[in-house]
Short mmCIF file of C-alpha atoms in Angstrom, two decimals:
data_model
loop_
_atom_site.label_atom_id
_atom_site.label_comp_id
_atom_site.label_asym_id
_atom_site.label_seq_id
_atom_site.Cartn_x
_atom_site.Cartn_y
_atom_site.Cartn_z
CA UNK A 33 147.99 194.18 16.88
CA UNK A 34 144.98 193.06 15.00
CA UNK A 35 143.63 191.33 18.10
CA UNK A 36 144.11 194.48 20.14
CA UNK A 37 142.37 196.66 17.51
CA UNK A 38 139.46 194.16 17.25
CA UNK A 39 139.05 194.25 21.05
CA UNK A 40 138.98 198.08 21.11
CA UNK A 41 136.50 198.29 18.26
CA UNK A 42 134.21 195.72 20.06
CA UNK A 43 134.42 197.61 23.30
CA UNK A 44 133.60 200.90 21.53
CA UNK A 45 130.58 199.27 19.84
CA UNK A 46 129.34 197.87 23.24
CA UNK A 47 129.70 201.37 24.89
CA UNK A 48 127.96 203.03 22.00
CA UNK A 49 125.08 200.52 22.20
CA UNK A 50 124.76 201.01 25.97
CA UNK A 51 124.77 204.80 25.66
CA UNK A 52 122.11 204.58 22.85
CA UNK A 53 120.00 202.40 25.02
CA UNK A 54 120.26 204.61 28.01
CA UNK A 55 119.49 207.71 25.91
CA UNK A 56 116.08 206.18 25.15
CA UNK A 57 115.25 206.48 28.83
CA UNK A 58 114.57 202.82 29.16
CA UNK A 59 114.73 201.39 32.67
CA UNK A 60 115.59 197.75 33.20
CA UNK A 61 114.25 195.87 36.21
CA UNK A 62 116.05 192.60 36.97
CA UNK A 63 114.06 189.59 38.15
CA UNK A 64 116.22 186.97 39.93
CA UNK A 65 115.11 183.36 39.52
CA UNK A 66 117.14 180.17 40.09
CA UNK A 67 119.54 177.96 38.20
CA UNK A 68 119.39 178.01 34.40
CA UNK A 69 118.15 174.39 34.34
CA UNK A 70 115.46 174.97 36.91
CA UNK A 71 111.74 175.86 36.65
CA UNK A 72 112.13 179.23 38.27
CA UNK A 73 114.46 180.52 35.51
CA UNK A 74 112.62 178.99 32.56
CA UNK A 75 109.14 180.07 33.92
CA UNK A 76 110.21 183.61 34.73
CA UNK A 77 112.22 184.13 31.60
CA UNK A 78 109.19 183.10 29.58
CA UNK A 79 106.97 185.55 31.51
CA UNK A 80 109.47 188.41 31.22
CA UNK A 81 109.74 187.87 27.48
CA UNK A 82 106.04 187.82 27.02
CA UNK A 83 105.37 190.87 29.12
CA UNK A 84 108.14 192.81 27.34
CA UNK A 85 106.35 192.01 24.06
CA UNK A 86 102.72 192.33 25.11
CA UNK A 87 102.39 194.83 28.01
CA UNK A 88 103.04 198.50 28.47
CA UNK A 89 105.16 198.27 31.63
CA UNK A 90 107.03 201.51 31.32
CA UNK A 91 110.31 199.56 31.72
CA UNK A 92 111.99 196.32 30.49
CA UNK A 93 112.12 193.12 32.53
CA UNK A 94 115.27 191.05 32.56
CA UNK A 95 115.14 187.50 34.03
CA UNK A 96 118.55 186.31 35.26
CA UNK A 97 119.70 183.00 36.74
CA UNK A 98 120.65 183.02 40.43
CA UNK A 99 121.24 180.86 43.52
CA UNK A 100 117.47 180.60 44.33
CA UNK A 101 115.20 181.84 47.02
CA UNK A 102 117.62 182.67 49.79
CA UNK A 103 120.09 184.41 47.52
CA UNK A 104 117.32 186.26 45.69
CA UNK A 105 116.04 187.78 48.95
CA UNK A 106 119.57 188.81 50.00
CA UNK A 107 120.14 190.32 46.56
CA UNK A 108 116.94 192.44 46.79
CA UNK A 109 118.06 193.52 50.15
CA UNK A 110 121.42 194.56 48.74
CA UNK A 111 119.79 196.41 45.82
CA UNK A 112 121.11 193.99 43.19
CA UNK A 113 117.64 193.20 41.71
CA UNK A 114 114.13 194.67 41.63
CA UNK A 115 111.96 191.51 41.57
CA UNK A 116 112.48 187.83 42.35
CA UNK A 117 110.65 184.57 42.53
CA UNK A 118 111.05 182.66 45.82
CA UNK A 119 109.41 180.06 48.00
CA UNK A 120 106.86 181.65 50.31
CA UNK A 121 108.24 179.82 53.31
CA UNK A 122 111.81 181.15 52.69
CA UNK A 123 110.46 184.66 52.38
CA UNK A 124 108.64 184.24 55.65
CA UNK A 125 111.78 183.09 57.41
CA UNK A 126 113.61 186.18 56.12
CA UNK A 127 110.84 188.65 57.01
CA UNK A 128 110.39 187.25 60.54
CA UNK A 129 114.07 186.40 61.27
CA UNK A 130 112.69 183.12 62.68
CA UNK A 131 115.33 180.60 61.57
CA UNK A 132 119.07 180.35 61.19
CA UNK A 133 118.70 180.39 57.39
CA UNK A 134 119.45 184.15 57.43
CA UNK A 135 121.52 184.09 60.63
CA UNK A 136 118.51 185.28 62.68
CA UNK A 137 118.60 188.58 60.73
CA UNK A 138 115.27 190.22 59.82
CA UNK A 139 115.14 191.11 56.14
CA UNK A 140 112.00 193.27 55.49
CA UNK A 141 113.20 195.29 52.48
CA UNK A 142 110.73 193.54 50.18
CA UNK A 143 107.00 192.92 49.83
CA UNK A 144 104.83 190.35 47.99
CA UNK A 145 103.69 190.73 44.32
CA UNK A 146 101.74 187.50 44.30
CA UNK A 147 101.64 183.73 44.54
CA UNK A 148 101.83 182.06 41.17
CA UNK A 149 101.86 178.29 41.63
CA UNK A 150 102.32 175.55 44.26
CA UNK A 151 105.54 173.67 45.07
CA UNK A 152 105.01 170.45 46.90
CA UNK A 153 107.23 169.03 49.66
CA UNK A 154 107.81 165.67 48.14
CA UNK A 155 109.25 162.68 50.14
CA UNK A 156 110.50 159.86 48.02
CA UNK A 157 111.61 156.52 49.38
CA UNK A 158 111.87 152.81 48.95
CA UNK A 159 108.77 150.62 49.02
CA UNK A 160 110.58 148.32 51.44
CA UNK A 161 110.16 151.03 54.11
CA UNK A 162 106.54 149.88 54.38
CA UNK A 163 106.96 148.06 57.67
CA UNK A 164 103.30 147.02 58.24
CA UNK A 165 102.61 145.97 54.68
CA UNK A 166 99.65 148.16 54.10
CA UNK A 167 100.86 149.48 50.78
CA UNK A 168 101.88 152.87 51.90
CA UNK A 169 105.04 154.32 53.48
CA UNK A 170 104.44 157.03 56.12
CA UNK A 171 106.82 159.62 57.56
CA UNK A 172 106.94 157.70 60.88
CA UNK A 173 108.50 154.76 59.06
CA UNK A 174 111.57 156.80 58.25
CA UNK A 175 112.82 156.56 61.85
CA UNK A 176 116.36 155.33 61.95
CA UNK A 177 116.70 155.47 58.14
CA UNK A 178 119.18 157.21 55.90
CA UNK A 179 117.38 160.41 54.61
CA UNK A 180 118.58 163.28 52.48
CA UNK A 181 116.94 166.48 53.51
CA UNK A 182 118.07 168.64 50.52
CA UNK A 183 121.11 170.74 49.97
CA UNK A 184 122.61 172.26 53.09
CA UNK A 185 121.13 175.70 53.81
CA UNK A 186 118.21 175.29 51.42
CA UNK A 187 114.51 175.81 52.20
CA UNK A 188 114.03 172.07 51.75
CA UNK A 189 115.92 171.35 55.03
CA UNK A 190 113.45 173.49 56.95
CA UNK A 191 110.53 171.81 55.21
CA UNK A 192 111.96 168.45 56.31
CA UNK A 193 112.41 169.60 59.88
CA UNK A 194 108.89 170.82 60.09
CA UNK A 195 107.46 167.63 58.55
CA UNK A 196 109.40 165.54 61.07
CA UNK A 197 108.19 167.71 63.95
CA UNK A 198 104.66 167.26 62.83
CA UNK A 199 105.28 163.44 62.98
CA UNK A 200 106.69 163.71 66.48
CA UNK A 201 110.23 163.04 65.26
CA UNK A 202 113.50 164.86 66.03
CA UNK A 203 115.66 166.72 63.44
CA UNK A 204 118.28 169.17 64.83
CA UNK A 205 119.58 171.19 61.91
CA UNK A 206 122.38 172.57 64.16
CA UNK A 207 123.76 169.05 64.88
CA UNK A 208 122.66 166.60 62.29
CA UNK A 209 125.45 164.24 63.16
CA UNK A 210 124.10 163.49 66.65
CA UNK A 211 122.15 160.24 66.95
CA UNK A 212 120.58 161.51 70.18
CA UNK A 213 119.23 164.65 68.54
CA UNK A 214 117.94 163.11 65.30
CA UNK A 215 115.54 160.32 64.50
CA UNK A 216 117.01 159.83 61.05
CA UNK A 217 120.54 159.52 59.62
CA UNK A 218 120.90 162.87 57.80
CA UNK A 219 122.62 163.62 54.50
CA UNK A 220 122.41 166.67 52.17
CA UNK A 221 121.98 166.03 48.45
CA UNK A 222 120.42 167.81 45.48
CA UNK A 223 117.45 166.05 43.89
CA UNK A 224 119.68 164.73 41.10
CA UNK A 225 122.17 163.31 43.50
CA UNK A 226 119.36 161.97 45.73
CA UNK A 227 117.93 160.06 42.79
CA UNK A 228 121.28 158.51 42.08
CA UNK A 229 121.99 157.78 45.73
CA UNK A 230 118.64 156.01 46.25
CA UNK A 231 119.11 153.93 43.15
CA UNK A 232 122.65 152.92 44.37
CA UNK A 233 121.29 151.97 47.78
CA UNK A 234 123.16 154.72 49.62
CA UNK A 235 120.11 156.45 51.10
CA UNK A 236 116.58 155.20 51.91
CA UNK A 237 114.55 158.36 51.22
CA UNK A 238 114.91 162.06 50.30
CA UNK A 239 113.00 165.33 50.43
CA UNK A 240 112.60 167.71 47.51
CA UNK A 241 110.37 170.76 47.21
CA UNK A 242 109.20 171.62 43.66
CA UNK A 243 106.14 171.68 41.34
CA UNK A 244 104.66 168.33 40.47
CA UNK A 245 105.32 166.28 38.56
CA UNK A 246 109.03 166.75 38.83
CA UNK A 247 110.81 165.31 35.81
CA UNK A 248 113.74 163.78 37.77
CA UNK A 249 111.37 161.98 40.07
CA UNK A 250 109.17 160.81 37.26
CA UNK A 251 112.29 159.33 35.62
CA UNK A 252 113.37 157.69 38.83
CA UNK A 253 110.01 156.02 39.24
CA UNK A 254 110.04 154.88 35.63
CA UNK A 255 113.47 153.36 35.81
CA UNK A 256 113.47 151.98 39.40
CA UNK A 257 111.01 149.37 40.51
CA UNK A 258 110.89 149.79 44.33
CA UNK A 259 110.16 153.60 44.64
CA UNK A 260 107.30 155.01 46.70
CA UNK A 261 105.96 158.47 47.39
CA UNK A 262 105.88 158.77 51.23
CA UNK A 263 102.68 160.05 52.71
CA UNK A 264 101.87 162.28 55.69
CA UNK A 265 98.83 161.40 57.82
CA UNK A 266 95.87 163.75 57.73
CA UNK A 267 96.69 164.89 61.30
CA UNK A 268 100.25 165.68 60.31
CA UNK A 269 99.28 167.71 57.37
CA UNK A 270 96.56 169.57 59.32
CA UNK A 271 99.14 170.42 61.99
CA UNK A 272 101.41 172.02 59.37
CA UNK A 273 98.54 173.84 57.53
CA UNK A 274 97.01 175.11 60.78
CA UNK A 275 100.09 176.67 62.33
CA UNK A 276 100.21 180.44 62.89
CA UNK A 277 101.17 182.38 59.80
CA UNK A 278 101.29 179.06 57.95
CA UNK A 279 102.56 179.11 54.43
CA UNK A 280 101.53 175.48 53.80
CA UNK A 281 98.45 174.13 51.97
CA UNK A 282 97.42 170.49 51.91
CA UNK A 283 98.05 168.61 48.66
CA UNK A 284 96.97 165.21 47.35
CA UNK A 285 99.51 163.43 45.16
CA UNK A 286 97.65 160.99 42.91
CA UNK A 287 98.39 158.23 40.43
CA UNK A 288 98.09 160.53 37.44
CA UNK A 289 101.02 162.63 38.92
CA UNK A 290 103.26 159.67 39.84
CA UNK A 291 102.54 156.16 38.56
CA UNK A 292 103.89 154.41 41.68
CA UNK A 293 101.04 155.83 43.82
CA UNK A 294 98.06 153.46 44.06
CA UNK A 295 94.94 154.80 42.31
CA UNK A 296 92.82 154.48 45.47
CA UNK A 297 95.54 155.68 47.89
CA UNK A 298 96.66 159.23 47.20
CA UNK A 299 99.71 160.43 49.09
CA UNK A 300 99.07 163.32 51.40
CA UNK A 301 101.59 166.20 51.24
CA UNK A 302 101.94 169.86 51.89
CA UNK A 303 102.92 172.57 49.52
CA UNK A 304 104.51 175.96 49.60
CA UNK A 305 104.06 178.55 46.96
CA UNK A 306 106.33 180.04 44.28
CA UNK A 307 105.87 183.71 44.92
CA UNK A 308 107.00 186.93 43.20
CA UNK A 309 108.38 189.60 45.51
CA UNK A 310 109.50 193.15 44.90
CA UNK A 311 111.87 195.60 46.51
CA UNK A 312 110.20 198.12 48.71
CA UNK A 313 112.25 200.74 46.78
CA UNK A 314 110.06 200.13 43.72
CA UNK A 315 107.27 202.62 43.13
CA UNK A 316 103.63 201.66 43.50
CA UNK A 317 103.14 202.32 39.78
CA UNK A 318 105.97 200.01 38.73
CA UNK A 319 104.79 197.14 40.85
CA UNK A 320 101.09 197.74 39.86
CA UNK A 321 102.14 197.57 36.21
CA UNK A 322 103.96 194.32 36.64
CA UNK A 323 101.09 192.74 38.73
CA UNK A 324 98.44 193.73 36.34
CA UNK A 325 100.37 192.51 33.31
CA UNK A 326 101.35 189.31 35.09
CA UNK A 327 97.75 188.28 35.56
CA UNK A 328 96.15 189.80 32.47
CA UNK A 329 98.51 187.94 30.04
CA UNK A 330 98.16 184.38 31.38
CA UNK A 331 96.65 183.32 28.08
CA UNK A 332 99.94 184.25 26.34
CA UNK A 333 102.07 181.96 28.53
CA UNK A 334 102.08 178.91 26.32
CA UNK A 335 105.07 177.09 27.78
CA UNK A 336 105.37 175.62 31.28
CA UNK A 337 101.87 174.25 31.12
CA UNK A 338 101.71 172.71 34.61
CA UNK A 339 102.75 175.94 36.30
CA UNK A 340 100.70 178.20 34.03
CA UNK A 341 97.57 176.09 34.51
CA UNK A 342 98.09 176.36 38.23
CA UNK A 343 98.10 180.17 38.18
CA UNK A 344 94.81 181.32 39.87
CA UNK A 345 94.27 185.00 40.51
CA UNK A 346 92.11 184.18 43.56
CA UNK A 347 95.15 182.50 45.23
CA UNK A 348 97.58 185.41 44.54
CA UNK A 349 97.27 186.92 47.99
CA UNK A 350 96.96 183.74 50.04
CA UNK A 351 99.41 181.95 52.36
CA UNK A 352 101.86 184.86 52.51
CA UNK A 353 103.37 183.79 55.85
CA UNK A 354 103.01 187.18 57.45
CA UNK A 355 104.75 189.11 54.63
CA UNK A 356 102.69 192.10 53.36
CA UNK A 357 101.67 192.83 49.81
CA UNK A 358 103.51 195.57 48.06
CA UNK A 359 101.23 198.69 47.68
CA UNK A 360 101.22 198.31 43.92
CA UNK A 361 100.13 194.70 44.07
CA UNK A 362 97.45 195.43 46.71
CA UNK A 363 96.05 198.15 44.43
CA UNK A 364 95.58 195.71 41.58
CA UNK A 365 94.07 192.98 43.72
CA UNK A 366 91.58 195.45 45.20
CA UNK A 367 90.52 196.46 41.64
CA UNK A 368 90.25 192.74 40.79
CA UNK A 369 88.04 192.08 43.90
CA UNK A 370 90.20 189.43 45.55
CA UNK A 371 91.06 191.53 48.65
CA UNK A 372 89.19 194.23 50.48
#
């Protein structure tokens, strides 16, 4: 009886609190992120907290954990959230309906708020893959090797396919078990599992897309002697960057990022961009207020130094992969002089 009474009282208190909150006329806009242990969640939760404290948005932001870029876009389309942070390549696939990631469906119910920082397509492998002994391992040297291309259905798998295509290699995501259709032996692992598998000798290399340095990879390099960062050639990177509606930028990975890279031989990579998007149902005013507050409070974002230091207003409207800016974001960027 006491337990039942306590439950009823708790429920009444919750309802009362919600009614009181609603009576204040306060709107909550949910921002979907990624897993609670990932950068997307921590970074966006920090920003939401700071903007709620410092900015006059006209509403409250609530950062919530989620399944990541693909799920975030699907949830915006379903009306389950207002904003989200996603990889710009994944949003391009959704908007154009150009891959099987979204079943060929076009999802155009969202627009871009702005690019916030770069996420690099990292390829990590064993030093013993260096067949010609020149001190570097290239993508071409992965032919016939055991390679994890990220978790099934993730944006990393598409990144891997495009990198292999730029290197003239085959990767058929519809039939990865076929030796005839693939130039590598494919597996699907998370970055944590990939680090464990490469240490145990079960794979030779793996792909992972994230901001650098990535803590799991730094730990792998520190604790495992024969790890290398695999490099693209200049020609391969240029092919990826120069493609129509490209969402890639060229990136140099240096010794100060990962100690296994030789000081005079940076690894060439490409990067996508962590990008905020908004539902097209949101008003120009609501998105303008978020965009303005996002960029005019950068000095208040003390945590997540690598990502915060990478935030450049001049890059906010670049490499959007054919997805338009939301009218509210465009208004702010015009005022800031970064678009016409």
